[in-house]
XYZ file of C-alpha atoms in Angstrom:
519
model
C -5.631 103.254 6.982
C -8.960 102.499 8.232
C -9.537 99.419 10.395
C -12.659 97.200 9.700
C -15.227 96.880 13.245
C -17.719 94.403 13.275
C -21.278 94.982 13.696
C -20.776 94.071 17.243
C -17.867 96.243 17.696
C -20.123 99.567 16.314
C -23.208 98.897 18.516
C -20.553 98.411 21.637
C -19.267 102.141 20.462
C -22.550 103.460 20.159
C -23.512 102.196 23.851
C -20.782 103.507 25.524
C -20.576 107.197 23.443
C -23.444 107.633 26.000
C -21.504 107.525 29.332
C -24.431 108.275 31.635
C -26.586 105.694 30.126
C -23.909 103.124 29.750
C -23.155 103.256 33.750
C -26.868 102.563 34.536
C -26.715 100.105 32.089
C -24.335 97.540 32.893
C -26.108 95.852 34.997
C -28.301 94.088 32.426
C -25.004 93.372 30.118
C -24.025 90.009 29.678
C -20.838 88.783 30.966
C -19.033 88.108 28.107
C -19.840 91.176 26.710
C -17.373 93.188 29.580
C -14.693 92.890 27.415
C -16.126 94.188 23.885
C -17.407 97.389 25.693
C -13.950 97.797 27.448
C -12.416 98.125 24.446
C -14.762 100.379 22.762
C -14.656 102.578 25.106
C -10.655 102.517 25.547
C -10.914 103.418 21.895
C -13.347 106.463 22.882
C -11.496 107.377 25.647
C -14.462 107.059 28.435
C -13.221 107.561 31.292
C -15.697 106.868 33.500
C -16.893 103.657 31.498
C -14.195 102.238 31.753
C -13.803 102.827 35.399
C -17.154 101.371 35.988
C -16.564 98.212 33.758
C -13.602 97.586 35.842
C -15.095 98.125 39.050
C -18.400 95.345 37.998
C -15.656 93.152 36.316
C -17.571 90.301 36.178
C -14.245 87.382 34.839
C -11.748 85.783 36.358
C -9.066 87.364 34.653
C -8.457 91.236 33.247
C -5.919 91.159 31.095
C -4.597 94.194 29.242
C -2.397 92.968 26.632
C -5.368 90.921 25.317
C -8.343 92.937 25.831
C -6.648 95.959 24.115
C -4.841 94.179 20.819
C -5.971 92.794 17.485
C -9.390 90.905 17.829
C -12.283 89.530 15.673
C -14.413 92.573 16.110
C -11.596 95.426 15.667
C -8.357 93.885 14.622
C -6.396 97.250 15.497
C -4.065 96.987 18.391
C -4.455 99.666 21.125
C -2.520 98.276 23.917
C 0.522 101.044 22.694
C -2.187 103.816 23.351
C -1.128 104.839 27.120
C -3.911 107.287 27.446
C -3.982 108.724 31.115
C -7.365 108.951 31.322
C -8.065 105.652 30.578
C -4.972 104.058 32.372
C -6.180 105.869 35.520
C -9.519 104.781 35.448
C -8.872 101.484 35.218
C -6.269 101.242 37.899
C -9.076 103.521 40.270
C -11.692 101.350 39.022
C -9.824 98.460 40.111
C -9.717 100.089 43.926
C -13.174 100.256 43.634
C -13.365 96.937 42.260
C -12.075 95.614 46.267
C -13.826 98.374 47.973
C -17.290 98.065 45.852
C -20.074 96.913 48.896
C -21.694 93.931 46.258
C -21.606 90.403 47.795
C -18.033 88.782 47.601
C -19.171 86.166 45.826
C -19.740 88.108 42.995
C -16.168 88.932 42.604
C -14.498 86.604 40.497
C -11.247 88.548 39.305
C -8.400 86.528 40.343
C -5.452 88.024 37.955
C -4.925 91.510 36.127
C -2.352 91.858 33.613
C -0.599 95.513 32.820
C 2.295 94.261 31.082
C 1.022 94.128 27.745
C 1.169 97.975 27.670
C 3.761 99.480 25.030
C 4.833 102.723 25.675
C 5.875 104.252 21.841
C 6.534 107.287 20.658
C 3.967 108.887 18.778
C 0.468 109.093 20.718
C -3.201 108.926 19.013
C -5.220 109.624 22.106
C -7.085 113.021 22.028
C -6.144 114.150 25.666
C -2.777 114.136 24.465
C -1.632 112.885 27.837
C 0.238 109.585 28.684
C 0.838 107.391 31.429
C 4.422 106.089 31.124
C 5.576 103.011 32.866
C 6.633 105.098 35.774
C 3.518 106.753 36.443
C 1.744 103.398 35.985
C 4.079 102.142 38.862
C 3.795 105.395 41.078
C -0.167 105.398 40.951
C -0.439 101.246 41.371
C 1.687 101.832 44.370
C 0.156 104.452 45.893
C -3.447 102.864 45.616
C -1.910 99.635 47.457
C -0.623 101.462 50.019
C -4.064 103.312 50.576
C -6.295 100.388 50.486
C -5.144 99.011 53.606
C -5.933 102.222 55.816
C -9.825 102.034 53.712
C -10.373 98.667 54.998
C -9.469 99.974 58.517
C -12.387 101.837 58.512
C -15.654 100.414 60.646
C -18.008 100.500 57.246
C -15.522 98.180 55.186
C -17.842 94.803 54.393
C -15.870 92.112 56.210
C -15.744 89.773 53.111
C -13.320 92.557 51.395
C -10.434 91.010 53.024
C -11.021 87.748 51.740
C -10.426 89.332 48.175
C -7.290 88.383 47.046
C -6.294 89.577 43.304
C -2.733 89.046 41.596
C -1.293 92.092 39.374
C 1.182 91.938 37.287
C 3.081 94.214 36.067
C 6.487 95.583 34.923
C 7.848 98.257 37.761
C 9.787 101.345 37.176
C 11.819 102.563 40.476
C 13.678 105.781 41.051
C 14.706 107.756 43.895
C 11.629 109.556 43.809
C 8.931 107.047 43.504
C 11.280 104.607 45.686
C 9.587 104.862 49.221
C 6.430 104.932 47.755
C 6.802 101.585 45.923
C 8.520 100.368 49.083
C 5.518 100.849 51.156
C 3.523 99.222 49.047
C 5.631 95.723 48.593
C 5.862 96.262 52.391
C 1.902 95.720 52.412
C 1.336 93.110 49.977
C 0.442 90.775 52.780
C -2.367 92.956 53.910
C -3.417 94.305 50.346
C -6.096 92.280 48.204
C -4.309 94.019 45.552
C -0.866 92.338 45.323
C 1.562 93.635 43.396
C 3.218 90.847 41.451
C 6.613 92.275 39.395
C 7.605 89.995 36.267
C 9.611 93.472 35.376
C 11.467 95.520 37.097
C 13.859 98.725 35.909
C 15.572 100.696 38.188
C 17.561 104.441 37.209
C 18.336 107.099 39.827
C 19.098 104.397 42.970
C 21.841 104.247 45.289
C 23.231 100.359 45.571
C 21.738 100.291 49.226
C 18.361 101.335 47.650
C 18.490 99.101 45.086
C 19.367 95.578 46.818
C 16.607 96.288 49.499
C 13.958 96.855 47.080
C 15.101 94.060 44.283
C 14.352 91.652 47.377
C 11.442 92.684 48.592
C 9.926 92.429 44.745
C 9.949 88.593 44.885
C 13.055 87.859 42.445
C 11.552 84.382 42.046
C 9.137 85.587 39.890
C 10.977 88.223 38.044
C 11.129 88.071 34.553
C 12.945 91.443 33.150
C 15.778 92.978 35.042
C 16.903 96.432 33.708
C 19.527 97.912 35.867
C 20.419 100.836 33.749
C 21.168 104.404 34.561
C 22.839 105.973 37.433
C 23.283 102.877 39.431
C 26.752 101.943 40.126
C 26.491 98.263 39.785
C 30.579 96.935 39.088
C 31.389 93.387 38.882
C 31.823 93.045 42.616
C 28.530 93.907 43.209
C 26.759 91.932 39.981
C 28.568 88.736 41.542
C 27.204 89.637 45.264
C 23.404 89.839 43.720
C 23.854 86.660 41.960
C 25.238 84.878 44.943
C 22.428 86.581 47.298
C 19.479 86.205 44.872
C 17.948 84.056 42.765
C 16.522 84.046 39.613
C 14.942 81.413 38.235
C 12.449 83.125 35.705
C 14.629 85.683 34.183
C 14.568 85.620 30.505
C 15.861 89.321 29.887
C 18.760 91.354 31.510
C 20.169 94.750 30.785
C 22.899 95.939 33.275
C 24.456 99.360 33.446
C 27.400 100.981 31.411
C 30.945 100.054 32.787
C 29.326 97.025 34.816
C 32.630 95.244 33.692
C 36.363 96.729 33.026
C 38.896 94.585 31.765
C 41.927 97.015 31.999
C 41.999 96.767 35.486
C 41.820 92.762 35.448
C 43.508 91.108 38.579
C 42.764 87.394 38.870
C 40.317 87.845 41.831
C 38.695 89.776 38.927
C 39.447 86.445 36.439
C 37.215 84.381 39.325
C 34.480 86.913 40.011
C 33.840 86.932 36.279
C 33.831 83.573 35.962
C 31.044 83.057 38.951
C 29.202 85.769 37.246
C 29.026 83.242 34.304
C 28.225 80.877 35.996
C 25.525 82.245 37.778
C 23.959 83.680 34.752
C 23.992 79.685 33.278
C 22.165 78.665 36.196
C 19.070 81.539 34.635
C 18.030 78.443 32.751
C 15.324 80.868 30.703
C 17.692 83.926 30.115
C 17.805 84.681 26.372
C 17.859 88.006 26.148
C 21.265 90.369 27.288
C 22.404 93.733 27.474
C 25.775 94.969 28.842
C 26.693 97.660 26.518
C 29.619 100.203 27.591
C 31.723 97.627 29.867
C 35.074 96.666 28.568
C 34.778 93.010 27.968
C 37.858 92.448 25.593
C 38.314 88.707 25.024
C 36.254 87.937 27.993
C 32.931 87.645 25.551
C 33.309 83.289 25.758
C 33.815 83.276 29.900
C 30.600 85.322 30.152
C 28.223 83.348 27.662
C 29.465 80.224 27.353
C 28.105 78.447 31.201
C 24.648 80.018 29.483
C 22.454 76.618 28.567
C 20.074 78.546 26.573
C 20.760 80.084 23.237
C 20.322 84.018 23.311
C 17.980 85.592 21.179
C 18.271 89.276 22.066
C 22.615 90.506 22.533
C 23.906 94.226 23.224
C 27.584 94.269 23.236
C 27.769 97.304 22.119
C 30.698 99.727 22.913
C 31.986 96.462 24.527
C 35.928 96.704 23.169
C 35.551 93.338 21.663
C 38.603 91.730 19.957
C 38.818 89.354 17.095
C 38.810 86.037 19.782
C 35.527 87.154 21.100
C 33.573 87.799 17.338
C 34.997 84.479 16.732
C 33.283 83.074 19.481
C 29.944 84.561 18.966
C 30.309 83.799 14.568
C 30.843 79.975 16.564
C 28.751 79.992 18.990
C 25.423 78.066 19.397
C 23.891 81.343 20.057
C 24.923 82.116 16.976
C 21.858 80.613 15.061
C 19.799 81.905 17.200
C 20.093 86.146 17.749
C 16.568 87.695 16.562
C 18.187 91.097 17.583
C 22.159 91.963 17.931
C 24.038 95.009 18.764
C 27.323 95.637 17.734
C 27.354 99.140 17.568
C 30.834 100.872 18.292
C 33.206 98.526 17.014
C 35.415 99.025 13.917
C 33.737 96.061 12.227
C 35.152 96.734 8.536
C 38.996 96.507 10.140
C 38.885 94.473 12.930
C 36.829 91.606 11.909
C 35.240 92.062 8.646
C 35.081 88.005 7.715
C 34.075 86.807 11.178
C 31.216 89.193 11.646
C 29.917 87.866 7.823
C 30.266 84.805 9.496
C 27.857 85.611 12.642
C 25.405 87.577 10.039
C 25.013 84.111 7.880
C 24.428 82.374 11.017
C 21.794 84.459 11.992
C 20.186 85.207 9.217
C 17.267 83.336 9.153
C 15.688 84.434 12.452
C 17.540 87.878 12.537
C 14.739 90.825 13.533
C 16.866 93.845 14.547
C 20.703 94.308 13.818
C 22.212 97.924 14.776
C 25.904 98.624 13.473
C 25.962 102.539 15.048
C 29.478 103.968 14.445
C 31.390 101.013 13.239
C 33.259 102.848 10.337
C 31.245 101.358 7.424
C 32.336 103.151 4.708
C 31.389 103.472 0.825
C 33.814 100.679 -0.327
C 31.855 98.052 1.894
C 28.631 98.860 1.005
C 28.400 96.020 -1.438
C 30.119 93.869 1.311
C 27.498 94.861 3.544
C 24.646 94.081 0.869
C 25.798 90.549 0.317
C 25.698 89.899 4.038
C 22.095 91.319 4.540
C 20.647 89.580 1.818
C 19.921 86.381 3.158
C 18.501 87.977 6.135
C 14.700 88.434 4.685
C 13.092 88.431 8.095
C 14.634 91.651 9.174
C 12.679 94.444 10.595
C 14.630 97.092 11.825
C 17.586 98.414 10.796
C 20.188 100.928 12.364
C 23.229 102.425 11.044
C 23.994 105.690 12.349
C 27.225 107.722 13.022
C 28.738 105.320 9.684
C 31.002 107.776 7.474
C 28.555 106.597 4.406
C 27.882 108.894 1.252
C 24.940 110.049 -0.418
C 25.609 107.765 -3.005
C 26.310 104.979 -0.885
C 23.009 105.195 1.048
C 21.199 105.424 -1.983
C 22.636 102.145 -3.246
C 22.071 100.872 -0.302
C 18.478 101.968 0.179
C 17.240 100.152 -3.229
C 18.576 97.309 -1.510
C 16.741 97.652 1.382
C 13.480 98.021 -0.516
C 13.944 93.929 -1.122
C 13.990 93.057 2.624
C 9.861 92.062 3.019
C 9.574 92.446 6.733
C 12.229 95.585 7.197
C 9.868 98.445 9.113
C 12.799 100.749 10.544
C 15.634 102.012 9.113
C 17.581 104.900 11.070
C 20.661 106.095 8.802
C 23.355 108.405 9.369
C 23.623 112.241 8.109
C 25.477 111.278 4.801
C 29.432 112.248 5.103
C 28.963 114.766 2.011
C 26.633 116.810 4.286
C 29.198 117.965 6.640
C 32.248 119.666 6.488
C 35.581 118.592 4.668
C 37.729 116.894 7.299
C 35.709 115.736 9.470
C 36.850 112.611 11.949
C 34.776 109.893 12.428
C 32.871 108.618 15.461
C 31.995 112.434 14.934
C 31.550 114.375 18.508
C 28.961 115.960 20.488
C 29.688 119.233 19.478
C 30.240 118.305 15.498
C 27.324 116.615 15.246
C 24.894 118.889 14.266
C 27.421 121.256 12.281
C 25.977 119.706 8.940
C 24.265 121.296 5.856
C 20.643 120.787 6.840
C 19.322 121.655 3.817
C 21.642 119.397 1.640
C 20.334 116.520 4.194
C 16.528 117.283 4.254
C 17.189 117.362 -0.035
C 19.095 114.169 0.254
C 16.922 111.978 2.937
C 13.845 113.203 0.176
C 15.431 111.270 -2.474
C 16.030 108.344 0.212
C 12.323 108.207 0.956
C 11.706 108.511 -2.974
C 13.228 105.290 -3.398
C 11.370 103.895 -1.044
C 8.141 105.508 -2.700
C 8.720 104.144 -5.707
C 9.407 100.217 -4.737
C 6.087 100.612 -2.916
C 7.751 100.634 0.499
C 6.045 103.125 1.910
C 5.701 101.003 5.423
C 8.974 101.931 6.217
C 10.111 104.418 8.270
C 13.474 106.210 7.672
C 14.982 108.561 9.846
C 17.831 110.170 11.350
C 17.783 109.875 15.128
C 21.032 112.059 16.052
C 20.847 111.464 20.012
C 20.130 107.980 19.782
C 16.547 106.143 19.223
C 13.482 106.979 21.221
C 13.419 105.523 24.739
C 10.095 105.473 26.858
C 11.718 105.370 30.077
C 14.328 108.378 29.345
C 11.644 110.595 28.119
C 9.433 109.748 31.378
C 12.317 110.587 33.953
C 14.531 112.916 32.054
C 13.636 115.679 34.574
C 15.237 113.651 37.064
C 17.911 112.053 35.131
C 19.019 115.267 34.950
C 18.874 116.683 38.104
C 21.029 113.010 39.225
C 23.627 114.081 36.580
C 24.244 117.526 38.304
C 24.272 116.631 41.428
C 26.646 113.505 40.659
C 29.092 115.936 38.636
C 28.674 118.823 42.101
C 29.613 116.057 44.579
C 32.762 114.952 41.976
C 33.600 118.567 41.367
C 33.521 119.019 45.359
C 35.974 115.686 45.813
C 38.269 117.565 43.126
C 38.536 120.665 44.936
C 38.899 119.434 48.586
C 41.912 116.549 47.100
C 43.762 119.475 45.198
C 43.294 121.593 48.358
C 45.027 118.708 50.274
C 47.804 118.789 47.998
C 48.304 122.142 48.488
């Protein structure tokens, strides 16, 4: 599909196709032309034009999310293009932006914004090379911790340190950027560039690590906390965070698997959960939560109900929830509220078929996202399952995987889906039929791919026929089998890893020297 560029948009193109005689150039382009040409050549991928635009930015504010997406000149949105060549030359131009010798009163910029980047999956830029959300944070840092040594130096114009510019921008911390981004909170005070974190994800930290740097990131400002892989964050410590820290602007936050584990409940346990809840209802803009893997059963109403705004976004997935807590969500004034809900892992067809109906009708009219992954939906609650999606005409994405569901079935269900307007996504499970007689359901690790391929690529065919032919060709279907795409994840994986086999060494090592004990 071809996007529609002004006349403006095609004579910004065709000035900065030339790089060498765009550089010379901008100094005779208006003002409020800086951000036309920035995206055209974003959309080019000219490096050093964009560099230069950045480094002459002439407005008060540079903000990515809204120089890159839909306007009146190009409506396509590039801000999920995280081209490396481009992402790097704007966050060198901006160094060169302080360090630039032109008379500070010139310099206007007061705020950049880099959290309107998306990182997706598929890329369209021709270097083929992206800048994830880590590297953003490991180059941002490193720049700020350089620019205070270059303003050391005798040649530095003394007005430079009266330059004082505000970036936001969603961090990404793991033990091997960590001292890095350290050094650079540690010099905000004597950086022009000051790193201002509205999100912040950590993977890979020790608990030491992770308190030290959460505080030196200005939690009052925070927006997004993602505390999510290989950071042993239990209860005790989630209640010491909230009782050291405060956060009054945090709308969104995911904590780590097994954060909570009701098995082991003592009432000291009863108490610290019940602070925790109370803590999070004191987050008067949190509306967004994630605490999937933790064993929460009928503790779902002691966590959410202090909260005094409704939540919009709510992974309980893998969670162990029993009928009390779906009947306090179904209930619940969050209820009428979820735009995206996650109740993957539960046996939703024998636990609590009615109740969950119940939640669904609730939500219906504002529900975006709903993902049911391995919650025994079979072929006898298909229709079931139909009724209860119907009303929900605003969804977008829906996910279904690891459900013991026939070819049949999925075909009778995807006709269905071909009547939800908005629906974009769809990831469905390898139908049942596919693999071998017998098999158990949740399926494991090692079953998993022990299907008949070519009976499934046949099969998911037809599936995308149906589609076809109700004109639905917007949506995507597909078959994720080790989960959806995650930015982050693919970024680190090297180093995710590497944490996993040292963490399994150093348990394999306790093993040995405790049976050698007992010996």
């Amino acid at each position: 599909r071809t996007t529609m560029k002004s006349l403006r948009f095609i004579s910004a193109e065709a000035f900065v196709s030339n790089a060498e005689f765009a550089r010379k150039s901008l100094g005779a382009v208006a003002h409020d032309l800086f951000p036309l040409l920035f995206k055209a050549s974003y959309l080019l991928e000219q490096g050093e034009v964009i560099h230069d635009l950045v480094e002459n930015w002439p407005l008060f504010d540079f903000n990515m999310g809204k120089l890159l997406g839909a306007t009146l000149d190009y409506q396509e949105d590039l801000s999920h293009r995280t081209c490396s060549v481009c992402l790097e030359s704007c966050l060198t131009g901006l160094r060169d932006y302080v360090l630039n010798q032109s008379s500070p009163y010139m310099k206007k910029l007061k705020v950049v914004d880099l959290t309107g980047i998306k990182d997706v999956e598929v890329q369209f830029c021709k270097c083929k090379k992206t800048m994830g959300r880590w590297a953003r944070t490991q180059l941002l840092s490193k720049l700020c911790s350089e620019l205070p040594v270059y303003l050391q130096q005798p040649q530095c114009c003394p007005g430079t340190f009266d330059i004082s510019i505000n970036v936001l921008i969603d961090l990404f911390v793991t033990e091997r950027n960590y001292d890095l981004v350290v050094q650079a909170l540690l010099k905000k005070c004597s950086c022009p560039l000051k790193i201002c974190c509205v999100g912040f994800r950590s993977d890979n930290l020790t608990l030491e690590k992770f308190f030290y740097i959460i505080k030196l990131t200005d939690p009052s400002m925070l927006r997004k906390l993602e505390i999510v892989h290989n950071v042993h964050l239990e209860m005790e410590h989630l209640e010491m965070l909230f009782n050291s820290i405060h956060f009054p602007l945090l709308m969104s936050l995911t904590l780590p698997a097994r954060t909570f584990n009701v098995w082991r409940f003592t009432a000291t346990d009863e108490q610290m959960l019940t602070n925790i809840g109370e803590k999070m209802g004191e987050m008067m803009q949190l509306t967004e939560l994630s605490m999937s893997f933790s064993i929460l059963t009928g503790r779902i109403q002691k966590l959410l109900s202090p909260l005094k705004t409704p939540l919009k976004i709510l992974d309980v997935s893998n969670c162990s929830l029993n009928h009390a807590d779906m009947a306090y969500l179904a209930n619940s004034f969050h209820a009428n509220h979820l735009e995206a809900l996650d109740l993957s892992g539960h046996d939703i067809p024998e636990l609590y078929p009615s109740t969950f109906f119940k939640l669904l009708s609730h939500c219906s009219s504002v529900l975006r996202s709903l993902t049911l992954e391995d919650c025994n939906i079979q072929d006898t609650h298909v229709n079931r399952l139909i009724l209860g999606l119907s009303p929900c005409q605003k969804l977008q994405e829906f996910k279904f995987i690891g459900n013991p569901l026939s070819s049949e079935a999925l075909k009778h269900l995807f006709t269905f889906l071909c009547e939800l307007p908005m629906l974009k996504n769809v990831e469905f499970p390898v139908p049942r039929d596919c693999y071998p007689i017998g098999i158990t359901y949740p399926i494991d690790d090692a079953s998993l791919c022990r299907f008949d391929h070519q009976k499934y690529e046949r099969i998911a065919e037809e599936l995308k026929l149906i589609l076809f032919q109700a004109n639905r060709e917007d949506v995507k279907a597909s078959t994720p089998l080790f989960g959806s795409y995650d930015a982050a994840v693919q970024e680190t994986n090297n180093e995710l890893g590497a944490y996993l086999i040292k963490s399994f060494k150093e348990t394999l090592e306790k093993f040995t020297t405790s049976f050698n004990k007992m010996s």
